[in-house]
């Protein structure tokens, strides 16, 4: 937005006192920045989460250990409330056998870097051996037809489109073959699936992720192969069209179990019924340590409450950190929180309708929500899923945030975990870090604490903290959103 337009909006919002308001806010935001970049609490919390607890797939002991540690950490901060919100989650384990071998015989066999795709069924104990048919997309699969697919393993080799500047756009095009490929392949009689890892990087790390089985087709095993070995397998198939591949997986799906979202808050001093929520997801794929996805978002959000406490900032609204469980598999934590928010909103509406004389339902009405789930890289702003008027209001705050490298405030998407709040008309924001390196680590064994930069992590914490401060102080125009 042009700087003159920003100043005009600021003038309209602060009639007659624009300069004073700017000075006051700039001073507070500077204090938030200084506290954030001179304190390493979030970085040390991330180290603990990643190296002492590790990968945290829902249903695992590590996920439950993370839940208890996060609740204890919140309580030690002196938050007004800290509690666990129960949800049911899947419990899938990949097992200790993940083998993908192309060719036969000691001299001809090529072992490929591969791992089970999350939620995959296992192979028979002896494994699965079949010829491979390579396709780029679902259209090619359809053209080849059942006669050339039945009894074979389908290899979805769909490279990323490098012309997308935002790597999440390229990922969105790739991920469909991992998520839905098993059903498409099984429909044509395939006995297994190999999918190229959904990353732009060329490396030897297979990138896992979830798949969804339809009830109408046979469940077949699925593996992700590293990008380097996807290229290698493609070359082998060109030289040997009848090449056979052996696949062996020992995955197990156990009965569902109980887990929790972790929630903590500082109660508002003026409008405690209004809630500004922010957070990330606790669970992560267990092939790595879940550092960028989404340990970074968890510790950044956690640190917002610490910063408000340290600086003795007393929010007018209730500010609430929500650390979600089960984003990676089925988003059960998000759905549970969405139901909770809906029920609380009904209480709030009832209070409004009945007027005075009844206790104010604290923390019942969400006025904004922020999600941090795009890695611990240098942030450049926020995408905003809200009305045009609300987007314009947030864009006007660029005046305060641009000196810290935050310049992007435009209408766009938000996040998987907070989207459950959209039907309630809640303005939703997503922290936007630089996306160029994110998929080097995403869902892989490379997503470890050592690959997170402390300064970049701190800048993300600052961005969320400053936005929470501005949302709390000035609020947003309230009005219903169009629910798509």
PDB file of N, CA, C and O in Angstrom, residues 28-42 303-304 306-313 458 461-462 465:
ATOM      1  N   UNK A  28       6.147   1.110  22.027  1.00  0.00           N
ATOM      2  CA  UNK A  28       5.813  -0.216  22.566  1.00  0.00           C
ATOM      3  C   UNK A  28       6.320  -1.310  21.637  1.00  0.00           C
ATOM      4  O   UNK A  28       6.902  -2.313  22.089  1.00  0.00           O
ATOM      5  N   UNK A  29       6.118  -1.124  20.353  1.00  0.00           N
ATOM      6  CA  UNK A  29       6.554  -2.144  19.390  1.00  0.00           C
ATOM      7  C   UNK A  29       8.070  -2.278  19.410  1.00  0.00           C
ATOM      8  O   UNK A  29       8.612  -3.383  19.284  1.00  0.00           O
ATOM      9  N   UNK A  30       8.752  -1.170  19.608  1.00  0.00           N
ATOM     10  CA  UNK A  30      10.211  -1.241  19.729  1.00  0.00           C
ATOM     11  C   UNK A  30      10.615  -2.044  20.960  1.00  0.00           C
ATOM     12  O   UNK A  30      11.581  -2.829  20.928  1.00  0.00           O
ATOM     13  N   UNK A  31       9.896  -1.868  22.061  1.00  0.00           N
ATOM     14  CA  UNK A  31      10.191  -2.638  23.266  1.00  0.00           C
ATOM     15  C   UNK A  31       9.941  -4.125  23.031  1.00  0.00           C
ATOM     16  O   UNK A  31      10.713  -4.970  23.502  1.00  0.00           O
ATOM     17  N   UNK A  32       8.870  -4.428  22.315  1.00  0.00           N
ATOM     18  CA  UNK A  32       8.585  -5.829  21.994  1.00  0.00           C
ATOM     19  C   UNK A  32       9.709  -6.414  21.153  1.00  0.00           C
ATOM     20  O   UNK A  32      10.176  -7.531  21.394  1.00  0.00           O
ATOM     21  N   UNK A  33      10.168  -5.647  20.179  1.00  0.00           N
ATOM     22  CA  UNK A  33      11.248  -6.115  19.309  1.00  0.00           C
ATOM     23  C   UNK A  33      12.524  -6.362  20.116  1.00  0.00           C
ATOM     24  O   UNK A  33      13.174  -7.410  19.983  1.00  0.00           O
ATOM     25  N   UNK A  34      12.878  -5.413  20.962  1.00  0.00           N
ATOM     26  CA  UNK A  34      14.110  -5.524  21.748  1.00  0.00           C
ATOM     27  C   UNK A  34      14.056  -6.742  22.670  1.00  0.00           C
ATOM     28  O   UNK A  34      15.021  -7.506  22.776  1.00  0.00           O
ATOM     29  N   UNK A  35      12.917  -6.932  23.328  1.00  0.00           N
ATOM     30  CA  UNK A  35      12.765  -8.083  24.213  1.00  0.00           C
ATOM     31  C   UNK A  35      12.878  -9.388  23.430  1.00  0.00           C
ATOM     32  O   UNK A  35      13.527 -10.348  23.868  1.00  0.00           O
ATOM     33  N   UNK A  36      12.284  -9.428  22.253  1.00  0.00           N
ATOM     34  CA  UNK A  36      12.272 -10.655  21.460  1.00  0.00           C
ATOM     35  C   UNK A  36      13.663 -11.050  21.001  1.00  0.00           C
ATOM     36  O   UNK A  36      14.059 -12.215  21.106  1.00  0.00           O
ATOM     37  N   UNK A  37      14.415 -10.087  20.472  1.00  0.00           N
ATOM     38  CA  UNK A  37      15.704 -10.429  19.859  1.00  0.00           C
ATOM     39  C   UNK A  37      16.851 -10.495  20.863  1.00  0.00           C
ATOM     40  O   UNK A  37      17.964 -10.903  20.499  1.00  0.00           O
ATOM     41  N   UNK A  38      16.591 -10.122  22.110  1.00  0.00           N
ATOM     42  CA  UNK A  38      17.644 -10.227  23.128  1.00  0.00           C
ATOM     43  C   UNK A  38      17.392 -11.368  24.110  1.00  0.00           C
ATOM     44  O   UNK A  38      18.173 -11.580  25.029  1.00  0.00           O
ATOM     45  N   UNK A  39      16.302 -12.090  23.902  1.00  0.00           N
ATOM     46  CA  UNK A  39      15.969 -13.213  24.779  1.00  0.00           C
ATOM     47  C   UNK A  39      15.889 -14.493  23.934  1.00  0.00           C
ATOM     48  O   UNK A  39      15.313 -14.480  22.842  1.00  0.00           O
ATOM     49  N   UNK A  40      16.470 -15.569  24.413  1.00  0.00           N
ATOM     50  CA  UNK A  40      16.523 -16.814  23.634  1.00  0.00           C
ATOM     51  C   UNK A  40      15.633 -17.915  24.210  1.00  0.00           C
ATOM     52  O   UNK A  40      15.837 -19.089  23.929  1.00  0.00           O
ATOM     53  N   UNK A  41      14.633 -17.521  24.996  1.00  0.00           N
ATOM     54  CA  UNK A  41      13.749 -18.520  25.593  1.00  0.00           C
ATOM     55  C   UNK A  41      13.091 -19.405  24.538  1.00  0.00           C
ATOM     56  O   UNK A  41      13.055 -20.635  24.672  1.00  0.00           O
ATOM     57  N   UNK A  42      12.552 -18.800  23.489  1.00  0.00           N
ATOM     58  CA  UNK A  42      11.860 -19.573  22.456  1.00  0.00           C
ATOM     59  C   UNK A  42      12.812 -20.556  21.786  1.00  0.00           C
ATOM     60  O   UNK A  42      12.448 -21.713  21.514  1.00  0.00           O
ATOM     61  N   UNK A 303       5.891 -17.912  23.213  1.00  0.00           N
ATOM     62  CA  UNK A 303       6.709 -16.793  23.681  1.00  0.00           C
ATOM     63  C   UNK A 303       5.959 -15.468  23.677  1.00  0.00           C
ATOM     64  O   UNK A 303       6.373 -14.521  24.352  1.00  0.00           O
ATOM     65  N   UNK A 304       4.871 -15.377  22.918  1.00  0.00           N
ATOM     66  CA  UNK A 304       4.072 -14.145  22.926  1.00  0.00           C
ATOM     67  C   UNK A 304       3.584 -13.856  24.343  1.00  0.00           C
ATOM     68  O   UNK A 304       3.661 -12.711  24.823  1.00  0.00           O
ATOM     69  N   UNK A 306       4.922 -14.874  27.145  1.00  0.00           N
ATOM     70  CA  UNK A 306       6.075 -14.508  27.974  1.00  0.00           C
ATOM     71  C   UNK A 306       6.441 -13.052  27.768  1.00  0.00           C
ATOM     72  O   UNK A 306       6.725 -12.311  28.736  1.00  0.00           O
ATOM     73  N   UNK A 307       6.420 -12.588  26.533  1.00  0.00           N
ATOM     74  CA  UNK A 307       6.791 -11.203  26.227  1.00  0.00           C
ATOM     75  C   UNK A 307       5.802 -10.229  26.854  1.00  0.00           C
ATOM     76  O   UNK A 307       6.200  -9.214  27.453  1.00  0.00           O
ATOM     77  N   UNK A 308       4.513 -10.521  26.756  1.00  0.00           N
ATOM     78  CA  UNK A 308       3.514  -9.646  27.380  1.00  0.00           C
ATOM     79  C   UNK A 308       3.710  -9.605  28.896  1.00  0.00           C
ATOM     80  O   UNK A 308       3.593  -8.537  29.516  1.00  0.00           O
ATOM     81  N   UNK A 309       4.017 -10.758  29.496  1.00  0.00           N
ATOM     82  CA  UNK A 309       4.257 -10.787  30.935  1.00  0.00           C
ATOM     83  C   UNK A 309       5.530 -10.011  31.296  1.00  0.00           C
ATOM     84  O   UNK A 309       5.539  -9.213  32.242  1.00  0.00           O
ATOM     85  N   UNK A 310       6.595 -10.230  30.574  1.00  0.00           N
ATOM     86  CA  UNK A 310       7.872  -9.586  30.883  1.00  0.00           C
ATOM     87  C   UNK A 310       7.784  -8.076  30.771  1.00  0.00           C
ATOM     88  O   UNK A 310       8.312  -7.335  31.615  1.00  0.00           O
ATOM     89  N   UNK A 311       7.116  -7.586  29.726  1.00  0.00           N
ATOM     90  CA  UNK A 311       6.996  -6.141  29.499  1.00  0.00           C
ATOM     91  C   UNK A 311       5.834  -5.523  30.274  1.00  0.00           C
ATOM     92  O   UNK A 311       5.600  -4.321  30.178  1.00  0.00           O
ATOM     93  N   UNK A 312       5.103  -6.349  30.990  1.00  0.00           N
ATOM     94  CA  UNK A 312       3.949  -5.897  31.781  1.00  0.00           C
ATOM     95  C   UNK A 312       2.921  -5.192  30.907  1.00  0.00           C
ATOM     96  O   UNK A 312       2.326  -4.179  31.299  1.00  0.00           O
ATOM     97  N   UNK A 313       2.720  -5.760  29.735  1.00  0.00           N
ATOM     98  CA  UNK A 313       1.670  -5.269  28.840  1.00  0.00           C
ATOM     99  C   UNK A 313       0.367  -5.938  29.259  1.00  0.00           C
ATOM    100  O   UNK A 313       0.266  -7.164  29.292  1.00  0.00           O
ATOM    101  N   UNK A 458      13.361 -15.651  16.113  1.00  0.00           N
ATOM    102  CA  UNK A 458      12.981 -14.503  16.938  1.00  0.00           C
ATOM    103  C   UNK A 458      12.175 -13.473  16.156  1.00  0.00           C
ATOM    104  O   UNK A 458      11.222 -12.876  16.678  1.00  0.00           O
ATOM    105  N   UNK A 461       8.646 -14.559  16.090  1.00  0.00           N
ATOM    106  CA  UNK A 461       8.015 -14.296  17.384  1.00  0.00           C
ATOM    107  C   UNK A 461       7.614 -12.841  17.494  1.00  0.00           C
ATOM    108  O   UNK A 461       6.508 -12.508  17.949  1.00  0.00           O
ATOM    109  N   UNK A 462       8.512 -11.954  17.085  1.00  0.00           N
ATOM    110  CA  UNK A 462       8.212 -10.526  17.137  1.00  0.00           C
ATOM    111  C   UNK A 462       6.998 -10.186  16.282  1.00  0.00           C
ATOM    112  O   UNK A 462       6.115  -9.422  16.707  1.00  0.00           O
ATOM    113  N   UNK A 465       3.836 -11.210  18.018  1.00  0.00           N
ATOM    114  CA  UNK A 465       3.629 -10.397  19.224  1.00  0.00           C
ATOM    115  C   UNK A 465       3.159  -8.989  18.880  1.00  0.00           C
ATOM    116  O   UNK A 465       2.236  -8.454  19.514  1.00  0.00           O
TER     117      UNK A 465
END
